[in-house]
Coordinates of C-alpha atoms and ligand atoms in Angstrom, one line a residue:
X1 CA 143.7 5.5 -78.9
X2 CA 145.9 5.2 -76.1
X3 CA 149.3 5.9 -78.3
X4 CA 149.9 8.6 -80.7
X5 CA 152.7 9.3 -83.0
X6 CA 153.5 12.8 -84.8
X7 CA 155.5 13.3 -87.9
X8 CA 156.9 16.7 -89.0
X9 CA 157.0 17.4 -92.8
X10 CA 155.9 14.5 -94.3
X11 CA 156.6 15.3 -97.8
X12 CA 154.8 13.0 -100.3
X13 CA 153.5 11.1 -97.4
X14 CA 155.5 7.5 -98.3
X15 CA 156.9 7.3 -94.7
X16 CA 153.7 8.5 -92.8
X17 CA 151.6 5.8 -94.9
X18 CA 154.5 3.2 -94.0
X19 CA 154.7 3.9 -90.4
X20 CA 151.1 4.2 -89.9
X21 CA 150.4 0.8 -91.6
X22 CA 153.2 -0.5 -89.6
X23 CA 151.2 0.8 -86.4
X24 CA 147.6 0.2 -86.9
X25 CA 147.0 0.5 -83.1
X26 CA 148.4 3.9 -82.9
X27 CA 146.7 7.3 -83.6
X28 CA 148.9 9.1 -86.3
X29 CA 149.2 13.0 -87.0
X30 CA 151.0 13.5 -90.1
X31 CA 151.8 17.3 -90.8
X32 CA 152.9 19.2 -94.1
X33 CA 152.4 22.7 -95.1
X34 CA 153.5 22.1 -98.9
X35 CA 150.1 21.8 -100.9
X36 CA 151.6 19.4 -103.4
X37 CA 152.6 17.1 -100.5
X38 CA 148.9 17.1 -98.9
X39 CA 147.4 16.2 -102.3
X40 CA 150.2 13.3 -102.5
X41 CA 149.0 12.0 -99.4
X42 CA 145.4 12.4 -99.9
X43 CA 145.5 10.7 -103.1
X44 CA 147.2 7.7 -101.7
X45 CA 144.6 7.7 -98.6
X46 CA 141.3 8.1 -101.1
X47 CA 142.7 7.3 -104.8
X48 CA 140.8 9.3 -107.5
X49 CA 137.5 7.6 -108.5
X50 CA 136.9 6.4 -105.1
X51 CA 135.9 9.2 -103.0
X52 CA 132.9 7.9 -102.2
X53 CA 133.9 4.3 -101.3
X54 CA 137.5 4.8 -99.8
X55 CA 137.8 4.5 -96.2
X56 CA 140.9 6.4 -95.0
X57 CA 142.6 4.6 -91.9
X58 CA 140.5 6.0 -89.1
X59 CA 143.7 6.3 -86.9
X60 CA 145.1 8.8 -89.5
X61 CA 144.9 12.6 -88.9
X62 CA 146.4 15.2 -91.2
X63 CA 147.5 18.6 -89.8
X64 CA 148.1 20.9 -92.7
X65 CA 149.8 23.7 -91.3
X66 CA 153.1 24.6 -89.4
X67 CA 153.8 21.6 -87.1
X68 CA 155.2 24.2 -84.4
X69 CA 151.6 25.4 -84.3
X70 CA 150.3 22.3 -83.1
X71 CA 152.9 21.5 -80.7
X72 CA 152.4 24.7 -79.2
X73 CA 148.8 23.5 -78.2
X74 CA 149.9 20.1 -77.3
X75 CA 149.5 19.0 -73.8
X76 CA 152.6 17.8 -72.0
X77 CA 153.6 14.4 -72.6
X78 CA 151.0 13.3 -75.0
X79 CA 153.2 11.8 -77.8
X80 CA 154.7 8.3 -77.8
X81 CA 157.1 9.0 -81.1
X82 CA 157.8 11.6 -83.3
X83 CA 159.4 11.8 -86.7
X84 CA 161.4 14.3 -88.5
X85 CA 162.3 12.9 -91.7
X86 CA 164.7 14.8 -94.2
X87 CA 163.9 18.2 -92.9
X88 CA 164.6 21.4 -95.0
X89 CA 168.3 22.1 -94.2
X90 CA 168.3 25.8 -94.7
X91 CA 172.3 25.5 -95.4
X92 CA 172.9 29.1 -95.3
X93 CA 174.5 30.3 -91.9
X94 CA 172.0 33.5 -91.8
X95 CA 168.9 30.7 -92.0
X96 CA 170.0 28.5 -89.4
X97 CA 167.4 29.7 -87.0
X98 CA 164.9 28.4 -89.6
X99 CA 166.2 24.8 -88.9
X100 CA 163.9 22.4 -86.9
X101 CA 166.4 21.1 -84.9
X102 CA 166.9 24.2 -83.2
X103 CA 167.3 24.7 -79.3
X104 CA 163.6 26.1 -78.7
X105 CA 161.9 23.3 -81.0
X106 CA 164.0 20.7 -78.7
X107 CA 162.5 21.9 -75.7
X108 CA 158.8 21.6 -77.2
X109 CA 159.6 18.4 -78.5
X110 CA 161.1 17.4 -74.6
X111 CA 157.9 19.0 -73.7
X112 CA 155.3 16.9 -75.6
X113 CA 157.1 13.6 -75.7
X114 CA 156.6 11.0 -73.0
X115 CA 159.3 10.2 -71.0
X116 CA 161.4 7.7 -72.8
X117 CA 159.9 8.4 -76.1
X118 CA 162.0 8.3 -79.3
X119 CA 162.1 11.2 -81.6
X120 CA 163.7 10.0 -85.1
X121 CA 165.4 12.4 -87.4
X122 CA 167.1 11.8 -90.6
X123 CA 169.3 13.8 -93.1
X124 CA 171.6 13.7 -95.9
X125 CA 172.6 17.3 -95.7
X126 CA 176.1 17.7 -94.6
X127 CA 175.5 21.2 -92.9
X128 CA 172.7 19.5 -91.2
X129 CA 174.2 16.5 -90.2
X130 CA 176.9 18.5 -88.7
X131 CA 174.3 21.1 -87.0
X132 CA 172.4 18.0 -85.7
X133 CA 175.3 16.4 -84.2
X134 CA 176.6 19.7 -82.7
X135 CA 173.0 21.1 -81.2
X136 CA 172.2 17.6 -80.0
X137 CA 175.3 17.3 -78.4
X138 CA 174.9 20.4 -76.4
X139 CA 171.6 19.8 -74.9
X140 CA 170.5 17.3 -71.9
X141 CA 167.1 16.6 -72.7
X142 CA 167.4 13.8 -74.8
X143 CA 170.1 10.8 -75.1
X144 CA 171.5 11.5 -78.5
X145 CA 173.9 8.7 -79.5
X146 CA 175.6 9.1 -82.9
X147 CA 173.3 8.2 -85.6
X148 CA 173.2 5.0 -87.6
X149 CA 174.5 5.4 -91.4
X150 CA 172.1 2.6 -92.9
X151 CA 168.3 3.0 -92.3
X152 CA 167.6 1.0 -88.9
X153 CA 165.1 -1.7 -89.3
X154 CA 161.4 -0.5 -88.9
X155 CA 162.0 2.7 -90.5
X156 CA 159.9 3.5 -93.6
X157 CA 161.8 4.9 -96.9
X158 CA 161.1 8.5 -98.1
X159 CA 161.2 10.3 -101.2
X160 CA 163.9 12.6 -100.1
X161 CA 166.1 9.3 -98.8
X162 CA 165.5 8.1 -102.5
X163 CA 166.8 10.9 -104.1
X164 CA 170.0 11.1 -101.9
X165 CA 170.8 7.9 -102.6
X166 CA 170.2 8.6 -106.2
X167 CA 172.6 11.6 -105.9
X168 CA 175.2 9.6 -103.7
X169 CA 174.8 11.0 -100.3
X170 CA 174.8 9.0 -97.1
X171 CA 171.8 10.1 -95.0
X172 CA 172.3 10.0 -91.0
X173 CA 169.4 8.4 -88.9
X174 CA 169.4 9.5 -85.3
X175 CA 167.4 8.1 -82.6
X176 CA 166.9 10.4 -79.6
X177 CA 165.4 9.4 -76.3
X178 CA 163.4 11.9 -74.3
X179 CA 165.1 11.9 -71.1
X180 CA 162.6 12.2 -67.9
Ligands
SAM201 C1 163.0 18.0 -97.7 S1 161.2 17.8 -97.3 C2 161.2 16.0 -96.9 C3 159.9 15.7 -97.2 C4 159.8 14.0 -96.6 N1 159.9 14.1 -95.0 C5 160.6 13.0 -96.9 O1 161.8 12.8 -96.3 O2 160.7 12.7 -98.3 C6 161.0 18.8 -95.8 C7 159.2 18.9 -96.0 O3 159.0 19.5 -94.8 C8 157.9 20.7 -94.9 N2 157.9 21.3 -93.5 C9 159.1 22.3 -93.3 N3 158.8 22.9 -92.3 C10 157.6 22.3 -91.4 C11 156.6 22.6 -90.6 N4 157.3 23.5 -89.8 N5 155.4 21.9 -90.5 C12 155.0 21.2 -91.2 N6 156.1 20.8 -92.3 C13 157.4 21.4 -92.5 C14 158.3 21.3 -95.9 O4 157.0 21.3 -96.8 C15 158.7 19.7 -96.8 O5 157.8 19.4 -97.7

């Protein structure tokens, strides 16, 4: 595979499956630490009773640990796209360091993405929306235009997005472009 995409925190796996189906010629690495999420994705890839016959997509890989460990060991400029869909917001100010969109992780994302590659981020949480706007506004590693307020074409729905709609929140959808 000459192109590779990475998803950080796939939750139930709906978006990972959706994007990997839209991009069958791309290596897709889906990461998640939550065991229920891993089981949910695995049961979509290999339905119960079909363990002996199911053929999971050959271009799909699961990283069942903290995505930051994987990022740390990845070579420079190896990814063509990355997704961070509805990350945990850690809304309390004293937990802000745990937010994935954070200067240290932004540097790492810049290192592993190819020049011109896209990093998609979505959030429905007002604290996180403000945080991303602020943090990305202060960096110069990515082009960071204002977010879309409707899911752009070609993005796949997620479980957390559906919950946000049910509860009346408006997600922000950012498309960051890795600068050379
Ligand atoms: C709020 S949920 C959103 C799940 C999914 N993206 C969605 O939109 O439905 C955030 C997920 O990210 C996972 N997560 C948080 N930090 C992570 C990390 N460093 N590496 C991998 N997964 C992570 C959590 O376990 C959780 O399932």
